[in-house]
XYZ file of C-alpha atoms in Angstrom:
600
model
C -32.827 35.100 -6.936
C -32.864 33.576 -3.498
C -30.173 31.128 -2.394
C -31.211 27.933 -0.687
C -29.820 27.208 2.737
C -28.333 23.920 3.832
C -31.056 21.302 3.801
C -30.613 18.293 6.113
C -32.962 15.347 5.684
C -33.176 11.896 7.269
C -33.313 9.406 4.385
C -33.627 5.635 4.107
C -30.866 4.043 2.015
C -33.458 3.038 -0.565
C -34.687 6.634 -0.797
C -31.238 8.240 -0.702
C -29.851 6.115 -3.533
C -32.970 6.558 -5.692
C -32.306 9.696 -7.752
C -34.011 9.269 -11.081
C -33.410 12.825 -12.289
C -29.932 13.311 -10.802
C -26.717 11.330 -10.712
C -24.118 11.115 -7.959
C -20.810 12.742 -8.909
C -17.449 12.376 -7.185
C -15.650 15.724 -7.602
C -12.179 16.044 -9.082
C -10.496 16.761 -5.758
C -11.772 13.673 -3.947
C -9.642 10.642 -3.189
C -10.000 7.414 -5.118
C -12.196 4.627 -3.819
C -10.265 3.383 -0.787
C -12.667 1.239 1.232
C -11.339 -2.282 1.692
C -13.068 -5.565 2.429
C -12.368 -4.880 6.120
C -14.572 -1.765 5.895
C -17.190 -3.776 4.019
C -17.073 -6.563 6.602
C -17.769 -3.981 9.312
C -20.711 -2.589 7.293
C -22.032 -6.105 6.689
C -21.720 -7.059 10.360
C -23.484 -3.857 11.419
C -26.451 -4.607 9.133
C -26.606 -8.261 10.148
C -26.387 -7.446 13.845
C -29.143 -4.869 13.506
C -31.256 -7.321 11.465
C -30.919 -9.958 14.180
C -32.481 -7.606 16.753
C -35.740 -7.522 14.757
C -36.027 -3.889 15.783
C -38.681 -1.690 14.203
C -36.471 1.369 14.691
C -34.136 2.491 11.869
C -30.353 2.007 11.911
C -28.244 5.133 11.374
C -25.213 5.105 9.018
C -23.955 8.649 9.479
C -24.007 11.866 7.467
C -23.658 12.479 3.734
C -22.835 15.996 2.481
C -23.882 16.880 -1.073
C -23.199 19.931 -3.237
C -26.253 20.569 -5.451
C -24.980 23.743 -7.120
C -24.763 22.034 -10.544
C -28.178 21.008 -11.920
C -28.529 17.268 -12.372
C -25.483 16.496 -10.242
C -25.265 15.422 -6.607
C -21.617 16.133 -5.873
C -20.472 13.966 -2.968
C -18.480 16.207 -0.664
C -18.495 13.779 2.228
C -19.823 10.252 1.790
C -18.319 9.079 -1.494
C -16.852 5.936 0.106
C -20.126 4.872 1.713
C -22.284 5.817 -1.280
C -20.057 3.855 -3.667
C -20.085 0.908 -1.265
C -23.883 1.049 -0.851
C -24.247 0.849 -4.645
C -21.798 -2.064 -4.926
C -23.764 -3.862 -2.221
C -26.971 -3.172 -4.148
C -25.429 -4.641 -7.296
C -24.465 -7.811 -5.425
C -27.965 -7.859 -3.936
C -29.533 -7.428 -7.391
C -27.678 -10.471 -8.730
C -28.595 -12.593 -5.726
C -32.242 -11.518 -5.916
C -32.345 -12.407 -9.620
C -30.778 -15.817 -8.982
C -33.064 -16.584 -6.058
C -36.252 -15.566 -7.851
C -35.315 -17.777 -10.822
C -34.899 -20.893 -8.696
C -37.494 -20.391 -5.961
C -40.328 -22.877 -5.995
C -43.469 -20.812 -6.094
C -46.227 -22.065 -3.858
C -48.672 -20.855 -1.264
C -45.969 -21.339 1.375
C -43.397 -19.222 -0.459
C -45.830 -16.545 -1.629
C -44.883 -14.068 1.126
C -41.121 -14.466 0.665
C -41.467 -14.287 -3.118
C -43.476 -11.078 -2.892
C -40.890 -9.560 -0.534
C -37.997 -10.546 -2.803
C -39.774 -9.105 -5.843
C -40.466 -5.856 -4.004
C -36.776 -5.524 -3.105
C -35.777 -6.488 -6.646
C -38.034 -3.773 -8.045
C -36.516 -1.096 -5.783
C -32.921 -2.140 -6.507
C -33.573 -2.007 -10.258
C -35.113 1.452 -9.880
C -31.945 2.591 -8.095
C -29.354 0.980 -10.363
C -31.114 1.206 -13.740
C -33.799 3.888 -13.337
C -36.543 1.385 -14.148
C -40.269 1.662 -13.700
C -43.064 -0.903 -13.896
C -43.004 -0.867 -17.696
C -39.339 -1.589 -18.428
C -38.223 -3.879 -15.570
C -39.478 -6.931 -17.455
C -37.774 -5.675 -20.632
C -34.405 -5.510 -18.869
C -34.879 -8.968 -17.389
C -35.458 -10.273 -20.923
C -32.729 -8.221 -22.631
C -29.820 -7.179 -20.404
C -28.466 -4.704 -22.978
C -31.311 -2.367 -21.991
C -29.762 -2.064 -18.523
C -26.581 -0.550 -19.895
C -25.743 3.106 -20.362
C -27.490 4.436 -17.230
C -25.191 6.613 -15.145
C -25.950 6.519 -11.434
C -22.498 7.509 -10.196
C -19.816 9.300 -12.160
C -16.305 9.903 -10.878
C -14.315 12.971 -11.892
C -11.682 12.255 -9.261
C -8.158 12.836 -10.500
C -7.011 10.375 -7.832
C -9.069 7.419 -9.077
C -6.955 4.939 -11.016
C -9.649 2.336 -11.709
C -12.316 4.643 -13.116
C -13.960 2.075 -15.349
C -14.446 -0.656 -12.745
C -17.586 0.713 -11.104
C -19.467 0.909 -14.402
C -18.131 -2.498 -15.489
C -19.590 -4.045 -12.337
C -22.941 -2.231 -12.441
C -23.488 -3.069 -16.118
C -22.498 -6.742 -15.779
C -25.233 -9.312 -16.322
C -23.652 -11.625 -13.757
C -20.601 -11.966 -11.523
C -18.541 -13.711 -14.206
C -19.089 -10.844 -16.633
C -18.106 -8.355 -13.954
C -14.878 -10.261 -13.309
C -14.065 -10.418 -17.024
C -14.567 -6.693 -17.553
C -12.797 -5.147 -14.562
C -9.133 -4.149 -14.583
C -6.565 -6.833 -13.742
C -3.518 -5.323 -12.058
C -0.299 -6.693 -13.638
C 2.044 -8.919 -11.625
C -0.462 -9.472 -8.825
C -2.236 -12.715 -8.032
C -5.540 -13.916 -6.623
C -7.766 -11.149 -5.227
C -4.827 -8.735 -5.054
C -4.991 -8.297 -8.818
C -8.366 -6.555 -8.517
C -9.312 -3.037 -7.465
C -11.259 -2.292 -4.283
C -14.386 -1.922 -6.427
C -14.366 -5.550 -7.503
C -13.019 -7.012 -4.252
C -15.773 -5.300 -2.257
C -18.488 -6.270 -4.725
C -17.251 -9.877 -4.602
C -17.225 -9.811 -0.795
C -20.894 -8.781 -0.658
C -21.857 -11.244 -3.389
C -20.284 -14.136 -1.487
C -21.763 -13.089 1.866
C -25.230 -12.847 0.329
C -24.769 -16.350 -1.106
C -24.623 -17.695 2.447
C -28.186 -16.526 3.150
C -31.203 -18.693 2.508
C -34.298 -17.291 0.804
C -35.873 -16.059 4.030
C -32.641 -14.478 5.272
C -32.052 -12.781 1.902
C -35.556 -11.333 2.013
C -34.973 -10.067 5.549
C -31.566 -8.601 4.703
C -32.849 -6.756 1.621
C -35.761 -5.282 3.561
C -33.482 -4.223 6.441
C -30.854 -2.618 4.205
C -33.236 -0.798 1.890
C -36.028 0.145 4.268
C -34.589 0.422 7.762
C -31.034 1.763 7.356
C -30.791 5.558 7.289
C -28.381 8.395 6.647
C -28.643 12.136 7.227
C -28.361 13.765 3.815
C -27.187 17.397 3.965
C -27.649 19.273 0.696
C -26.008 22.614 -0.081
C -26.645 24.856 -3.104
C -23.581 27.070 -2.646
C -20.266 25.827 -4.023
C -18.133 27.865 -1.606
C -20.157 26.579 1.294
C -19.743 22.999 0.021
C -15.953 23.410 -0.361
C -15.763 24.800 3.174
C -17.550 21.704 4.429
C -15.199 19.525 2.374
C -12.155 21.104 4.016
C -13.503 21.096 7.568
C -15.823 18.091 7.954
C -15.122 14.424 7.646
C -17.725 12.051 8.997
C -16.385 8.864 7.378
C -13.690 8.160 9.950
C -11.119 8.081 7.108
C -9.221 11.398 7.146
C -8.284 12.994 3.870
C -4.629 12.385 3.086
C -2.084 15.131 2.464
C -2.193 14.262 -1.236
C -6.009 14.616 -1.299
C -5.840 18.134 0.132
C -2.856 19.288 -1.923
C -4.168 17.880 -5.217
C -7.430 19.741 -4.583
C -5.502 23.002 -4.154
C -3.442 22.342 -7.284
C -6.562 21.542 -9.287
C -8.193 24.762 -8.129
C -5.129 26.796 -9.162
C -4.595 25.125 -12.545
C -5.235 27.320 -15.586
C -5.580 24.234 -17.777
C -7.471 21.833 -15.540
C -7.770 19.115 -18.156
C -3.988 19.080 -18.592
C -3.509 18.945 -14.833
C -6.002 16.082 -14.455
C -4.108 14.097 -17.106
C -0.765 14.652 -15.360
C -2.141 13.895 -11.909
C -3.713 10.645 -13.045
C -0.338 9.596 -14.455
C 1.263 10.456 -11.121
C -1.331 8.427 -9.238
C -0.883 5.458 -11.543
C 2.900 5.470 -11.085
C 2.585 5.947 -7.328
C 0.120 3.054 -7.116
C 2.600 0.711 -8.819
C 5.390 1.732 -6.465
C 3.121 1.544 -3.428
C 2.133 -2.012 -4.343
C 5.839 -2.864 -4.287
C 6.131 -1.223 -0.822
C 8.513 1.386 -2.189
C 6.663 4.711 -2.167
C 3.135 6.113 -2.092
C 1.883 9.519 -3.182
C 2.180 11.023 0.308
C 5.800 9.837 0.352
C 6.425 11.738 -2.890
C 5.157 14.930 -1.265
C 7.402 14.367 1.748
C 10.495 13.695 -0.353
C 9.917 16.832 -2.411
C 9.533 18.807 0.819
C 13.012 17.619 1.856
C 14.409 18.584 -1.540
C 12.884 22.051 -1.292
C 14.032 22.637 2.284
C 17.570 21.546 1.383
C 17.597 23.864 -1.628
C 16.697 26.713 0.731
C 19.478 25.550 3.116
C 17.141 24.804 6.010
C 18.902 22.653 8.624
C 16.211 22.643 11.311
C 15.426 19.006 12.178
C 11.969 20.041 13.364
C 10.265 19.700 10.022
C 6.743 20.979 9.414
C 3.967 18.572 8.581
C 3.669 17.934 4.860
C 0.275 19.606 4.634
C 1.437 22.653 6.601
C 4.527 22.933 4.393
C 2.566 23.119 1.136
C -0.523 24.959 2.320
C 1.171 27.542 4.541
C 4.969 27.694 4.482
C 5.518 27.178 0.738
C 2.112 27.995 -0.656
C 3.690 29.675 -3.692
C 4.526 26.159 -4.913
C 0.813 25.552 -5.426
C 0.544 28.483 -7.824
C 2.338 26.463 -10.539
C 0.428 23.154 -10.555
C 1.910 21.654 -13.726
C 5.473 22.575 -12.757
C 5.092 21.080 -9.271
C 3.368 17.982 -10.658
C 6.288 17.544 -13.062
C 8.702 17.508 -10.106
C 6.518 14.956 -8.316
C 6.529 12.771 -11.413
C 10.317 13.061 -11.643
C 10.635 11.605 -8.131
C 8.439 8.677 -9.145
C 10.470 8.116 -12.308
C 13.691 8.108 -10.271
C 12.276 5.424 -7.992
C 11.138 3.384 -10.963
C 14.666 3.597 -12.356
C 16.482 2.601 -9.131
C 14.000 0.300 -7.395
C 15.849 -2.907 -8.324
C 19.419 -1.703 -7.782
C 21.013 -3.992 -5.150
C 22.163 -1.173 -2.877
C 18.662 0.323 -2.909
C 17.028 -3.030 -2.142
C 19.388 -3.506 0.814
C 18.689 0.022 2.056
C 14.959 -0.736 1.922
C 15.546 -3.320 4.664
C 16.872 -0.571 6.950
C 15.281 2.577 8.346
C 13.152 4.027 5.516
C 14.246 7.571 6.371
C 17.183 6.982 4.023
C 14.780 7.881 1.180
C 14.682 11.504 2.318
C 18.410 11.853 1.609
C 18.930 9.548 -1.359
C 16.328 11.244 -3.568
C 17.595 14.837 -3.024
C 20.955 13.748 -4.448
C 19.450 11.821 -7.367
C 17.125 14.744 -8.132
C 20.183 16.374 -9.711
C 19.920 13.926 -12.599
C 17.326 13.143 -15.221
C 15.840 9.739 -14.309
C 16.883 7.992 -17.526
C 20.527 9.027 -16.985
C 20.744 7.471 -13.521
C 22.865 4.315 -13.336
C 24.152 2.061 -10.578
C 27.483 3.858 -10.875
C 25.723 7.075 -9.825
C 23.597 5.480 -7.091
C 26.125 3.171 -5.419
C 28.458 5.771 -3.837
C 25.686 7.774 -2.135
C 23.694 4.616 -1.462
C 26.603 2.973 0.324
C 27.378 6.144 2.297
C 23.814 6.128 3.625
C 24.019 2.383 4.175
C 27.081 2.822 6.405
C 25.294 5.380 8.564
C 22.035 3.464 8.832
C 23.974 0.304 9.734
C 25.187 2.231 12.785
C 21.543 2.997 13.598
C 20.745 -0.724 13.314
C 23.664 -1.999 15.396
C 23.697 0.538 18.203
C 21.336 1.809 20.847
C 21.306 5.413 19.611
C 18.055 6.178 17.736
C 17.843 7.805 14.321
C 16.367 10.916 15.939
C 19.609 11.682 17.782
C 21.973 14.442 16.649
C 24.524 11.795 15.613
C 22.245 10.859 12.745
C 19.444 13.315 12.109
C 21.368 16.578 12.524
C 24.176 15.357 10.297
C 21.794 14.160 7.575
C 19.756 17.351 7.545
C 22.971 19.356 7.166
C 24.456 17.089 4.479
C 21.190 17.269 2.530
C 22.055 20.858 1.608
C 25.114 19.501 -0.199
C 23.233 16.537 -1.622
C 20.875 18.750 -3.653
C 23.644 21.081 -4.873
C 24.871 19.922 -8.312
C 28.068 21.972 -7.832
C 29.224 19.773 -4.931
C 30.933 16.546 -5.942
C 30.082 13.136 -4.599
C 33.698 12.817 -3.433
C 33.262 15.813 -1.132
C 30.019 14.353 0.227
C 31.609 10.930 0.859
C 34.478 12.700 2.641
C 31.906 14.340 4.935
C 30.402 10.920 5.718
C 33.891 9.545 6.437
C 34.742 12.439 8.715
C 31.459 12.132 10.602
C 31.574 8.347 11.055
C 35.260 8.245 12.019
C 35.112 11.221 14.387
C 35.770 9.894 17.938
C 33.765 12.817 19.347
C 30.650 11.329 17.777
C 31.027 8.336 20.024
C 31.669 5.667 17.395
C 34.531 3.311 17.930
C 35.206 0.513 15.457
C 36.047 -1.979 18.208
C 32.834 -1.226 20.090
C 30.756 -1.411 16.919
C 32.411 -4.724 16.046
C 31.346 -6.097 19.431
C 27.757 -5.051 18.698
C 27.833 -6.790 15.313
C 29.485 -9.871 16.787
C 26.506 -10.319 19.117
C 23.865 -9.207 16.549
C 20.871 -11.570 16.476
C 18.357 -9.881 14.171
C 18.049 -10.299 10.402
C 18.639 -6.989 8.620
C 22.434 -7.294 8.603
C 22.133 -10.681 6.895
C 21.185 -8.764 3.731
C 24.115 -6.383 4.152
C 26.549 -9.235 4.773
C 25.414 -10.969 1.584
C 25.665 -7.702 -0.366
C 29.204 -7.061 0.865
C 30.254 -10.664 0.236
C 29.067 -10.412 -3.362
C 30.879 -7.095 -3.783
C 34.036 -8.573 -2.270
C 33.957 -11.584 -4.612
C 32.832 -9.667 -7.682
C 29.569 -11.611 -7.837
C 26.183 -10.366 -9.015
C 23.775 -9.703 -6.160
C 20.034 -9.330 -6.005
C 17.278 -10.845 -3.945
C 13.641 -11.634 -4.499
C 10.847 -10.451 -2.220
C 10.326 -14.095 -1.239
C 13.907 -14.655 -0.081
C 14.280 -16.512 3.226
C 16.698 -16.110 6.108
C 18.279 -19.553 6.386
C 19.797 -20.878 9.612
C 22.756 -23.005 8.504
C 22.521 -24.877 11.775
C 18.750 -25.325 12.100
C 17.023 -23.455 14.888
C 14.391 -26.174 15.190
C 13.271 -29.518 13.749
C 12.963 -33.157 14.695
C 16.734 -33.792 14.535
C 17.740 -30.633 16.357
C 19.067 -32.360 19.489
C 21.250 -34.742 17.486
C 22.455 -31.906 15.243
C 23.306 -29.790 18.296
C 25.260 -32.545 19.996
C 27.019 -33.565 16.778
C 28.163 -29.948 16.379
C 29.817 -30.007 19.805
C 27.355 -27.659 21.475
C 26.882 -28.888 25.007
C 23.831 -27.057 26.317
C 20.621 -25.558 25.024
C 21.713 -22.205 26.425
C 24.907 -22.291 24.382
C 22.939 -23.413 21.338
C 20.472 -20.527 21.697
C 23.426 -18.150 21.947
C 24.923 -19.413 18.687
C 22.077 -20.306 16.359
C 20.852 -16.726 15.778
C 24.258 -15.137 15.266
C 25.005 -13.466 11.945
C 27.538 -16.202 11.131
C 24.806 -18.849 11.166
C 22.456 -16.995 8.809
C 22.431 -16.634 5.039
C 19.991 -15.698 2.313
C 18.330 -18.591 0.521
C 15.612 -18.991 -2.075
C 12.242 -19.814 -0.588
C 11.854 -23.159 -2.332
C 15.340 -24.347 -1.330
C 14.782 -23.222 2.244
C 11.531 -25.165 2.425
C 13.300 -28.231 1.081
C 16.317 -28.378 3.436
C 15.792 -25.867 6.262
C 15.829 -28.439 9.109
C 18.264 -30.932 7.566
C 21.826 -31.820 8.430
C 24.523 -29.612 6.929
C 25.757 -32.360 4.597
C 22.253 -32.631 3.124
C 21.899 -28.862 2.843
C 25.101 -28.504 0.840
C 23.692 -30.638 -1.959
C 21.794 -33.829 -2.447
C 21.313 -36.424 -5.123
C 17.655 -36.699 -4.247
C 15.892 -35.042 -7.184
C 13.025 -33.756 -5.065
C 15.399 -31.745 -2.891
C 17.433 -28.704 -3.784
C 20.389 -27.530 -1.725
C 22.939 -24.751 -1.396
C 24.528 -25.893 -4.659
C 21.383 -24.705 -6.456
C 21.325 -21.248 -4.868
C 22.101 -17.995 -6.678
C 23.250 -16.361 -3.415
C 27.012 -16.135 -2.993
C 27.456 -17.452 0.547
C 25.078 -20.379 0.089
C 26.782 -21.287 -3.188
C 30.206 -21.171 -1.503
C 28.965 -23.368 1.353
C 28.102 -26.086 -1.191
C 31.872 -26.555 -1.571
C 32.656 -26.240 2.141
C 35.505 -28.693 2.998
C 33.596 -30.168 5.939
C 30.309 -32.041 6.039
C 29.573 -30.835 9.563
C 28.643 -27.297 10.569
C 29.934 -26.969 14.124
C 30.341 -24.376 16.834
C 33.752 -23.351 15.508
C 32.316 -22.877 12.001
C 29.597 -20.544 13.269
C 32.132 -18.535 15.250
C 34.490 -18.323 12.269
C 31.691 -17.190 9.911
C 30.489 -14.725 12.530
C 33.965 -13.219 12.844
C 34.232 -12.856 9.057
C 30.814 -11.157 8.834
C 31.678 -8.864 11.729
C 34.966 -7.849 10.129
C 33.353 -7.397 6.717
C 30.620 -5.077 7.993
C 32.866 -3.150 10.396
C 35.402 -2.462 7.660
C 32.580 -1.290 5.390
C 31.214 1.139 7.984
C 34.562 2.712 8.828
C 36.112 2.465 5.344
C 38.998 0.457 6.780
C-alpha cells in the first residue's frame, strides 16, 4: 500500500473550513485555546484593511498543518488557534447574517445585497452545520436541527473549557451562548468568561457596527478572498515531527505543552493521565488567575526541588524544557508519578496562598518561590500550617528585603549562590528548620558578605518605594499581636497627601518650608500605610484630622480601617501630621525592619 506524501494546497477560508465528511480534531498534546481579543482584533483589522483596498487578489493568513492519518479526522498539528478563531468568527457572522436578513427591507434596490448576504449565509451554514439546499430552511425554522453536528472536537488535555466551543456553535443567538458557556467563579465582567466566549463576543460586536452593505462586503472578503496554505500529511510520525519543529502561528509552544505531550506519549494508561493532567491544568488556571503560579511555574519549581535533591549547587540552571527533555528525561518515563508531584505543588500553593507571610513575599522578588516550595514539599499539603510556613517564610523575607533595599541584584553571589546551596538543606527532611534559620542568620550577619545593619538602616530610612510598606505593616501587626492580611485592592495611603487642592496649605501647616523638602518627606516609609480602597478614595487628600475619623456618614476614616497602623493613627494624640511626625514614624519603621532583617 503506497503512502501519500505531504500535500500542500492553497485554500480559501470558505473552502478550508468546509469539510462535510471530516471533522477538525485538536490532538491531546496541543495547548488549550489561548488566543485573546487582542489577537482577534489584529485578525479583524487585517481583514478590514484588506477589504478597504478593494483588491481582487487574495489575502494570505499563513500555513495550517494537518495530520490525516486517522480516517474522518483532520488533526490540527499547527493552526488550531486560527482554525478555532475562524469558526468563532463564522458563528458570529452567522448570527449577524440571520439578524440582517430578517430585518432587511426587500426591494429592487436591495436585491443585490440580499442575494450576497444569502449566499454568504448559505456557505456559513454549510460550514457550521453541514447543511445543503434541502435542510437549510428546516434549520431556520427549527433550531434544534442545527445541534449535534461536530465540526471541531478537542482532545487536548490542556483545555479547561472544553464545552464552550460547542455551546457557542449550537446557540440559537448570543444570549443563549452566554447562558450556556462556563462562568469562572470569583471573576467579574468579561473576565468571568473563557477566551472562546470573549472572542466570539468581540466578533459579534464588531460585526454589529457594519451596515448591510459593509456586512455583505466583509462576509464575501472573509469567505472568498482570504486564504491559507493547507499542508496535509498521512504519516503520524511525520506529523509529530512537524509539530515539534514547526510553528507558524507566532505563539511558541510553552514548556508545559511540550512536556505534557511527552508524558502523554509515555503513559501506559492514557485516559488516567488525561484525567490527572486536566485536574492539574484546572488548579493551575485558578492559581494563575490569582497571579500566584501558572503551569510553567510548577515545572520550574519541581526542577528546583529535583536539582536540590541531587545536591546540585550550580547557579547556571538549565532551561525547563532542556531539564525535562534531556537532563532528566527519566522523569518522563513515569507520567502519573511526575504528574502527582506537580499536583502536590499546586495543592501546597492552594493551602498557603492566603497566609500573611506568603502574601507579603509575593510583593517582593518572585524567585522566593523556588526556595519556599522545596522546603514545604517535605509535607503533605493538608498538614501545612502557618506555624510551619512562617519560620522559612520570614527567613526568605529577610533576605529578599536586603535585595529590595540595596543595590546588589538577586543574581549576585550574596543571594543566588547562598540560596542554591541552602536549597539542598531545604528539601532534606532530616535537617531541622532551626539549623536552616541558623544558616540564614550566619549569612546575613556575616560582615564578609558586605551587610552592615547601620548601612542597611540608612537605605531603609531613605526608602521611597512601596514594597516595604507591606513589610512594615506585617511587622507592626506581629509586634502588636494583631491579625494581618490585605486584599488585592489595598491602597498605599500617604498620611500627608502627596497631592490635592489643599496641598499647599497642608504643607505649610505641617511646618514644611519648601516644595523640595516636602518632596523629600512625602514618599518616605514613615508617611505611608496600607488602607482599604474605599477609605483611601474617601479621605486620601484630606487633612489629617479628617483622615483620623469623621462624623460625616458619607466618609470613612482611619478609625474604620482593619490595618493596624491606620487604626492606631485614629487615636493619635495630635490632629496635625507634621514633619516631625513623619520623621518619627520613619525612624520607627526603619528600626522595625532593620531589627527584623538582622534578628536584633
